[in-house]
Short mmCIF file of C-alpha atoms in Angstrom, two decimals:
data_model
loop_
_atom_site.label_atom_id
_atom_site.label_comp_id
_atom_site.label_asym_id
_atom_site.label_seq_id
_atom_site.Cartn_x
_atom_site.Cartn_y
_atom_site.Cartn_z
CA UNK A 1 112.69 74.94 168.75
CA UNK A 2 109.07 74.13 168.13
CA UNK A 3 107.42 76.70 170.54
CA UNK A 4 109.74 78.76 167.87
CA UNK A 5 108.18 77.31 164.80
CA UNK A 6 104.46 77.04 166.04
CA UNK A 7 104.57 80.63 167.07
CA UNK A 8 106.11 81.84 163.40
CA UNK A 9 102.15 80.13 161.90
CA UNK A 10 100.35 82.92 164.45
CA UNK A 11 103.47 85.20 163.08
CA UNK A 12 102.10 84.09 159.58
CA UNK A 13 98.88 84.67 159.62
CA UNK A 14 99.26 88.58 160.85
CA UNK A 15 101.35 89.88 158.14
CA UNK A 16 99.16 87.56 156.04
CA UNK A 17 96.58 89.83 157.65
CA UNK A 18 98.41 92.81 157.18
CA UNK A 19 99.55 92.31 153.52
CA UNK A 20 95.75 92.14 152.61
CA UNK A 21 94.63 95.27 155.41
CA UNK A 22 98.03 97.73 153.49
CA UNK A 23 98.50 96.36 149.75
CA UNK A 24 98.44 98.39 147.00
CA UNK A 25 95.26 99.62 144.97
CA UNK A 26 98.21 99.66 142.28
CA UNK A 27 99.36 95.98 142.54
CA UNK A 28 95.55 94.43 142.83
CA UNK A 29 93.56 96.77 140.04
CA UNK A 30 94.30 94.47 136.51
CA UNK A 31 96.29 97.13 133.94
CA UNK A 32 95.96 93.82 130.54
CA UNK A 33 94.33 95.07 127.50
CA UNK A 34 92.55 91.80 127.95
CA UNK A 35 89.67 92.27 130.47
CA UNK A 36 88.44 95.21 132.52
CA UNK A 37 86.60 95.73 135.57
CA UNK A 38 83.06 96.11 135.87
CA UNK A 39 82.45 96.14 139.97
CA UNK A 40 85.34 97.83 141.39
CA UNK A 41 84.35 98.51 145.48
CA UNK A 42 83.41 94.37 145.18
CA UNK A 43 86.55 93.64 142.86
CA UNK A 44 88.72 95.01 145.41
CA UNK A 45 87.36 92.88 148.55
CA UNK A 46 87.61 89.95 146.93
CA UNK A 47 91.14 90.20 146.17
CA UNK A 48 91.90 91.06 149.23
CA UNK A 49 89.65 88.33 150.58
CA UNK A 50 92.13 85.74 150.11
CA UNK A 51 94.91 87.14 152.66
CA UNK A 52 92.18 86.95 155.44
CA UNK A 53 90.72 84.59 155.00
CA UNK A 54 94.69 82.69 154.91
CA UNK A 55 95.77 85.37 157.68
CA UNK A 56 93.16 83.78 159.72
CA UNK A 57 93.44 80.46 159.16
CA UNK A 58 97.59 80.63 160.22
CA UNK A 59 96.38 82.65 163.17
CA UNK A 60 94.14 78.98 164.54
CA UNK A 61 96.48 76.66 162.64
CA UNK A 62 98.99 78.45 165.55
CA UNK A 63 97.04 78.41 167.74
CA UNK A 64 95.90 74.72 168.24
CA UNK A 65 99.07 73.31 167.50
CA UNK A 66 100.44 75.82 170.85
CA UNK A 67 97.59 73.07 172.89
CA UNK A 68 99.40 70.10 170.57
CA UNK A 69 102.41 69.20 172.77
CA UNK A 70 103.86 66.67 169.52
CA UNK A 71 104.56 68.09 166.29
CA UNK A 72 101.39 67.33 164.48
CA UNK A 73 101.77 65.73 161.05
CA UNK A 74 98.18 65.36 160.14
CA UNK A 75 97.23 68.83 160.96
CA UNK A 76 100.13 70.53 158.25
CA UNK A 77 100.02 67.46 155.62
CA UNK A 78 95.79 68.39 155.56
CA UNK A 79 95.99 71.63 155.86
CA UNK A 80 95.96 72.58 152.30
CA UNK A 81 92.95 70.92 151.21
CA UNK A 82 90.96 73.33 153.79
CA UNK A 83 91.81 76.18 152.76
CA UNK A 84 91.62 75.39 149.44
CA UNK A 85 86.92 74.95 149.75
CA UNK A 86 87.07 78.55 150.68
CA UNK A 87 89.33 80.11 147.68
CA UNK A 88 87.76 78.82 145.03
CA UNK A 89 84.28 80.20 146.22
CA UNK A 90 86.53 83.40 146.29
CA UNK A 91 87.80 83.16 143.38
CA UNK A 92 84.14 82.31 141.65
CA UNK A 93 83.38 85.11 142.78
CA UNK A 94 86.16 87.78 141.87
CA UNK A 95 85.53 86.72 138.24
CA UNK A 96 82.75 87.46 138.12
CA UNK A 97 83.65 91.66 138.79
CA UNK A 98 85.89 90.95 135.38
CA UNK A 99 84.71 90.46 131.56
CA UNK A 100 86.71 89.67 128.76
CA UNK A 101 87.45 92.61 126.72
CA UNK A 102 86.48 90.94 122.24
CA UNK A 103 89.02 92.73 120.83
#
């Protein structure tokens, strides 16, 4: 059963990578009237980047778990803390691509 759960992390990573690659532009582009996209190409790139980061993270976690014989609770508990740092950097760069429209 543990082997199936470890493979599930790899499959989740692959699904996340494919989701980022083939995500529709209608979903990515903001339709709100409060913000205007300044740099469309970089905005799309930084919107897809979290999916790529999560995908590579889950694939790497699954591979590491395959080589460990027991179920490492420490890796699973502290894993989300490791992923917060790149996500916060990506979020800040994405915010530079939009500007608020004053009413």
